[in-house]
Structures are given as C-alpha cells and as structure tokens.
mmCIF file of C-alpha atoms in Angstrom:
data_model
loop_
_atom_site.group_PDB
_atom_site.id
_atom_site.type_symbol
_atom_site.label_atom_id
_atom_site.label_comp_id
_atom_site.label_asym_id
_atom_site.label_seq_id
_atom_site.Cartn_x
_atom_site.Cartn_y
_atom_site.Cartn_z
ATOM 1 C CA UNK A 1 47.435 11.355 -5.284
ATOM 2 C CA UNK A 2 44.379 9.620 -3.856
ATOM 3 C CA UNK A 3 42.489 8.081 -6.780
ATOM 4 C CA UNK A 4 38.804 8.817 -7.321
ATOM 5 C CA UNK A 5 38.568 5.876 -9.739
ATOM 6 C CA UNK A 6 40.850 2.941 -9.053
ATOM 7 C CA UNK A 7 40.843 0.225 -11.713
ATOM 8 C CA UNK A 8 41.547 -3.165 -10.150
ATOM 9 C CA UNK A 9 43.160 -5.772 -12.386
ATOM 10 C CA UNK A 10 42.083 -9.352 -12.942
ATOM 11 C CA UNK A 11 43.670 -10.715 -16.090
ATOM 12 C CA UNK A 12 41.325 -13.757 -16.025
ATOM 13 C CA UNK A 13 38.378 -11.470 -16.840
ATOM 14 C CA UNK A 14 40.169 -9.407 -19.485
ATOM 15 C CA UNK A 15 39.261 -10.076 -23.135
ATOM 16 C CA UNK A 16 42.808 -9.154 -24.239
ATOM 17 C CA UNK A 17 46.242 -9.211 -22.613
ATOM 18 C CA UNK A 18 46.111 -7.240 -19.369
ATOM 19 C CA UNK A 19 48.352 -4.409 -20.577
ATOM 20 C CA UNK A 20 46.116 -3.936 -23.639
ATOM 21 C CA UNK A 21 42.976 -3.966 -21.484
ATOM 22 C CA UNK A 22 44.458 -1.361 -19.146
ATOM 23 C CA UNK A 23 45.606 0.722 -22.127
ATOM 24 C CA UNK A 24 41.994 0.786 -23.357
ATOM 25 C CA UNK A 25 40.835 1.792 -19.858
ATOM 26 C CA UNK A 26 43.417 4.600 -19.812
ATOM 27 C CA UNK A 27 42.212 5.766 -23.230
ATOM 28 C CA UNK A 28 38.699 5.900 -21.722
ATOM 29 C CA UNK A 29 39.951 8.055 -18.822
ATOM 30 C CA UNK A 30 41.411 5.772 -16.120
ATOM 31 C CA UNK A 31 44.404 7.250 -14.308
ATOM 32 C CA UNK A 32 44.956 4.834 -11.405
ATOM 33 C CA UNK A 33 45.423 1.060 -11.594
ATOM 34 C CA UNK A 34 45.853 -1.463 -8.790
ATOM 35 C CA UNK A 35 47.828 -4.470 -10.065
ATOM 36 C CA UNK A 36 46.059 -7.103 -8.002
ATOM 37 C CA UNK A 37 46.911 -10.352 -9.780
ATOM 38 C CA UNK A 38 48.637 -11.699 -6.664
ATOM 39 C CA UNK A 39 48.576 -15.324 -7.854
ATOM 40 C CA UNK A 40 51.422 -14.598 -10.278
ATOM 41 C CA UNK A 41 55.059 -15.082 -9.312
ATOM 42 C CA UNK A 42 56.726 -11.801 -8.350
ATOM 43 C CA UNK A 43 58.862 -11.736 -11.515
ATOM 44 C CA UNK A 44 55.755 -12.003 -13.741
ATOM 45 C CA UNK A 45 53.956 -9.325 -11.723
ATOM 46 C CA UNK A 46 57.002 -7.071 -12.021
ATOM 47 C CA UNK A 47 56.989 -7.542 -15.792
ATOM 48 C CA UNK A 48 53.277 -6.687 -15.878
ATOM 49 C CA UNK A 49 53.956 -3.649 -13.690
ATOM 50 C CA UNK A 50 56.569 -2.428 -16.167
ATOM 51 C CA UNK A 51 54.075 -2.770 -19.001
ATOM 52 C CA UNK A 52 51.382 -0.966 -17.022
ATOM 53 C CA UNK A 53 53.757 1.837 -16.078
ATOM 54 C CA UNK A 54 54.527 2.314 -19.770
ATOM 55 C CA UNK A 55 50.786 2.894 -20.289
ATOM 56 C CA UNK A 56 50.215 5.057 -17.198
ATOM 57 C CA UNK A 57 53.356 7.212 -17.076
ATOM 58 C CA UNK A 58 52.578 9.216 -20.253
ATOM 59 C CA UNK A 59 49.249 10.358 -18.739
ATOM 60 C CA UNK A 60 50.630 10.986 -15.241
ATOM 61 C CA UNK A 61 48.808 7.901 -13.983
ATOM 62 C CA UNK A 62 49.289 5.979 -10.767
ATOM 63 C CA UNK A 63 50.223 2.302 -10.536
ATOM 64 C CA UNK A 64 49.551 0.539 -7.219
ATOM 65 C CA UNK A 65 51.095 -2.841 -6.332
ATOM 66 C CA UNK A 66 48.789 -5.373 -4.661
ATOM 67 C CA UNK A 67 50.357 -6.254 -1.295
ATOM 68 C CA UNK A 68 53.761 -5.222 0.001
ATOM 69 C CA UNK A 69 55.661 -8.416 -0.857
ATOM 70 C CA UNK A 70 57.835 -7.933 -3.909
ATOM 71 C CA UNK A 71 56.704 -4.352 -4.478
ATOM 72 C CA UNK A 72 59.163 -2.411 -6.625
ATOM 73 C CA UNK A 73 60.828 0.385 -4.643
ATOM 74 C CA UNK A 74 58.874 3.613 -4.691
ATOM 75 C CA UNK A 75 55.605 2.057 -5.857
ATOM 76 C CA UNK A 76 52.420 2.632 -3.826
ATOM 77 C CA UNK A 77 50.884 -0.536 -2.375
ATOM 78 C CA UNK A 78 47.402 -1.769 -1.571
ATOM 79 C CA UNK A 79 47.255 -4.219 1.329
ATOM 80 C CA UNK A 80 44.657 -6.879 2.036
ATOM 81 C CA UNK A 81 42.739 -6.608 5.308
ATOM 82 C CA UNK A 82 45.103 -9.192 6.829
ATOM 83 C CA UNK A 83 48.463 -7.952 5.482
ATOM 84 C CA UNK A 84 50.898 -6.483 8.015
ATOM 85 C CA UNK A 85 51.801 -2.864 7.470
ATOM 86 C CA UNK A 86 55.189 -2.640 5.685
ATOM 87 C CA UNK A 87 58.236 -2.017 7.902
ATOM 88 C CA UNK A 88 59.372 0.637 5.404
ATOM 89 C CA UNK A 89 56.443 2.824 4.439
ATOM 90 C CA UNK A 90 55.813 3.067 0.682
ATOM 91 C CA UNK A 91 54.921 6.508 -0.722
ATOM 92 C CA UNK A 92 51.191 5.689 -0.590
ATOM 93 C CA UNK A 93 49.380 2.861 1.165
ATOM 94 C CA UNK A 94 45.855 1.624 0.632
ATOM 95 C CA UNK A 95 44.126 -1.205 2.468
ATOM 96 C CA UNK A 96 41.125 -3.433 1.736
ATOM 97 C CA UNK A 97 38.491 -3.132 4.446
ATOM 98 C CA UNK A 98 35.253 -4.983 5.115
ATOM 99 C CA UNK A 99 34.271 -3.797 8.601
ATOM 100 C CA UNK A 100 34.474 -0.972 11.122
ATOM 101 C CA UNK A 101 37.409 -2.764 12.783
ATOM 102 C CA UNK A 102 39.296 -2.908 9.471
ATOM 103 C CA UNK A 103 38.666 0.804 8.915
ATOM 104 C CA UNK A 104 39.846 1.692 12.431
ATOM 105 C CA UNK A 105 43.049 -0.295 11.890
ATOM 106 C CA UNK A 106 43.705 1.436 8.554
ATOM 107 C CA UNK A 107 43.147 4.846 10.156
ATOM 108 C CA UNK A 108 45.504 4.010 13.045
ATOM 109 C CA UNK A 109 48.171 2.870 10.585
ATOM 110 C CA UNK A 110 47.919 6.079 8.601
ATOM 111 C CA UNK A 111 46.712 4.495 5.361
ATOM 112 C CA UNK A 112 46.209 7.014 2.582
ATOM 113 C CA UNK A 113 42.984 5.373 1.370
ATOM 114 C CA UNK A 114 40.915 2.253 1.846
ATOM 115 C CA UNK A 115 38.590 0.220 -0.292
ATOM 116 C CA UNK A 116 35.370 -0.759 1.481
ATOM 117 C CA UNK A 117 33.485 -3.744 0.142
ATOM 118 C CA UNK A 118 31.235 -5.203 -0.929
ATOM 119 C CA UNK A 119 29.091 -2.242 -1.903
ATOM 120 C CA UNK A 120 26.655 -4.422 -3.874
ATOM 121 C CA UNK A 121 26.324 -8.165 -4.449
ATOM 122 C CA UNK A 122 29.118 -9.359 -6.718
ATOM 123 C CA UNK A 123 30.602 -12.761 -7.545
ATOM 124 C CA UNK A 124 34.150 -11.462 -6.987
ATOM 125 C CA UNK A 125 33.528 -10.643 -3.293
ATOM 126 C CA UNK A 126 31.899 -13.764 -1.823
ATOM 127 C CA UNK A 127 32.263 -14.350 1.899
ATOM 128 C CA UNK A 128 32.730 -10.732 2.933
ATOM 129 C CA UNK A 129 29.280 -10.293 4.417
ATOM 130 C CA UNK A 130 26.144 -8.703 3.049
ATOM 131 C CA UNK A 131 26.310 -5.854 0.574
ATOM 132 C CA UNK A 132 26.696 -2.474 2.276
ATOM 133 C CA UNK A 133 24.668 -0.334 -0.091
ATOM 134 C CA UNK A 134 24.682 3.413 0.433
ATOM 135 C CA UNK A 135 23.327 3.192 4.001
ATOM 136 C CA UNK A 136 26.029 0.748 5.107
ATOM 137 C CA UNK A 137 28.695 2.786 3.378
ATOM 138 C CA UNK A 138 27.497 5.998 5.061
ATOM 139 C CA UNK A 139 27.491 4.287 8.463
ATOM 140 C CA UNK A 140 31.158 3.291 8.165
ATOM 141 C CA UNK A 141 33.034 6.113 6.395
ATOM 142 C CA UNK A 142 33.184 8.636 9.234
ATOM 143 C CA UNK A 143 36.696 8.781 10.700
ATOM 144 C CA UNK A 144 38.133 6.454 8.067
ATOM 145 C CA UNK A 145 40.847 7.349 5.578
ATOM 146 C CA UNK A 146 39.418 8.326 2.170
ATOM 147 C CA UNK A 147 37.104 5.468 1.164
ATOM 148 C CA UNK A 148 36.749 3.970 -2.305
ATOM 149 C CA UNK A 149 33.567 1.899 -2.592
ATOM 150 C CA UNK A 150 34.339 -1.492 -4.140
ATOM 151 C CA UNK A 151 32.339 -4.520 -5.177
ATOM 152 C CA UNK A 152 29.468 -4.357 -7.634
ATOM 153 C CA UNK A 153 29.678 -0.581 -8.142
ATOM 154 C CA UNK A 154 28.146 0.477 -11.477
ATOM 155 C CA UNK A 155 28.320 3.980 -12.980
ATOM 156 C CA UNK A 156 24.755 4.607 -11.803
ATOM 157 C CA UNK A 157 25.857 3.909 -8.197
ATOM 158 C CA UNK A 158 28.660 6.487 -8.134
ATOM 159 C CA UNK A 159 26.516 9.477 -7.100
ATOM 160 C CA UNK A 160 25.054 7.494 -4.200
ATOM 161 C CA UNK A 161 28.518 6.352 -3.101
ATOM 162 C CA UNK A 162 29.782 9.934 -3.104
ATOM 163 C CA UNK A 163 26.685 11.174 -1.266
ATOM 164 C CA UNK A 164 27.297 8.461 1.356
ATOM 165 C CA UNK A 165 30.770 9.877 1.980
ATOM 166 C CA UNK A 166 33.007 7.834 -0.316
ATOM 167 C CA UNK A 167 35.851 9.714 -1.969
ATOM 168 C CA UNK A 168 35.545 7.572 -5.088
ATOM 169 C CA UNK A 169 35.141 4.039 -6.364
ATOM 170 C CA UNK A 170 37.271 1.045 -7.231
ATOM 171 C CA UNK A 171 36.130 -1.213 -10.052
ATOM 172 C CA UNK A 172 37.366 -4.554 -11.333
ATOM 173 C CA UNK A 173 34.964 -6.785 -13.257
ATOM 174 C CA UNK A 174 33.099 -4.272 -15.425
ATOM 175 C CA UNK A 175 36.340 -2.570 -16.512
ATOM 176 C CA UNK A 176 38.245 -5.804 -17.040
ATOM 177 C CA UNK A 177 35.439 -7.152 -19.252
ATOM 178 C CA UNK A 178 34.851 -3.881 -21.142
ATOM 179 C CA UNK A 179 37.381 -1.117 -20.509
ATOM 180 C CA UNK A 180 35.265 1.414 -22.403
ATOM 181 C CA UNK A 181 32.930 1.592 -19.364
ATOM 182 C CA UNK A 182 35.585 3.725 -17.654
ATOM 183 C CA UNK A 183 34.146 6.720 -19.495
ATOM 184 C CA UNK A 184 30.834 6.227 -17.677
ATOM 185 C CA UNK A 185 32.552 6.060 -14.276
ATOM 186 C CA UNK A 186 34.597 9.181 -15.069
ATOM 187 C CA UNK A 187 31.477 11.064 -16.138
ATOM 188 C CA UNK A 188 29.646 10.013 -12.963
ATOM 189 C CA UNK A 189 32.591 11.104 -10.794
ATOM 190 C CA UNK A 190 32.733 14.484 -12.581
ATOM 191 C CA UNK A 191 28.970 14.965 -12.411
#
C-alpha cells in the first residue's frame, strides 16, 4: 500500500498526546502514519508504535517506522536521505529525498515511495534548499519511485502537486496542530 496521504508525526507540535492526535487524524480520514519522532529512545518509540497501531489497525491503516534502527519486525520504514538501506528489506521502504541524486538513489535501491521536500517554505524543513513548488516537483518526479510532496503542502496545493506528477502528499505540522485538517487533504486527493 503506497499512501496518498502520509501523516508525519511530531509530538512537540501536537496539542494532545500523540496517540490522541493521530486518533483524531484517523477519524478525519488519515490511513497512513509515519512515526518520525526519532529523538525518543527505541523503547518509547516502540510503545508509541503500539498505541498508533491500536488506532490504525481497526481501519486497515498503515504505520511506518522512521528509520530502520529499532524497527519492529514486519513494519514498513521510512529512511532519511542519509540512512543506509536495511540489510534485511522491510515489507515497504520509503526514503526522504531533497534532490535528483537522492531520487536516483531511492530508485536504484527499489524504494516503494519517496518524500520530496520542501515543496513550499516551511519552518520544519530549513536547510534543504529553496522550495520546489509545482515546477520543481514536476522537474524531478520522472523516473522516481512514487513521490509524496512534503514540506508546506496545504490542501489547496494538493491538485497542483498531483498535476506535477506526485502520487500524493505527506503532511506534518498542519495535521499535528489540528488533526481535523486531514478531511481537507482527503477531499483534495479525491477531487
């Protein structure tokens, strides 16, 4: 299952405990969540993953572990641009990309999807170059694994991202701050 909307976690932006925030996002239509809070010890991340699976499993949702280190067996992973590809391939593998070289690497590795960022200016993606916008996105997606536009994507940007060749979008800040916005992303992806 390649997600069309991938919710990226950041518990520091969530107004409630992370599991509650994700539960609200799932109620609004989210079906794929990338547990990114990599600053936590593995045991705490595993506990969060269990809580998130309890929210996602009843709706057939997908939980993705940020990075390969400590990933529970059988869980899809999403690698940073610099992470080595796991020696034992997880069932699904995504990778963060910021350039044509990153995309070529992900394609050569056989990644199932990539995030490409930053789409728009955003405080959570400083230092990754200028915003791509739809033109930059369109220039990079050809030949890449399915691309999820990430970084500053708003519901009103979804149609442009799809027209530029993205398969979907990944969103962190807006959903973490107000999980009800997922409904707007879902509507834009269906539209």
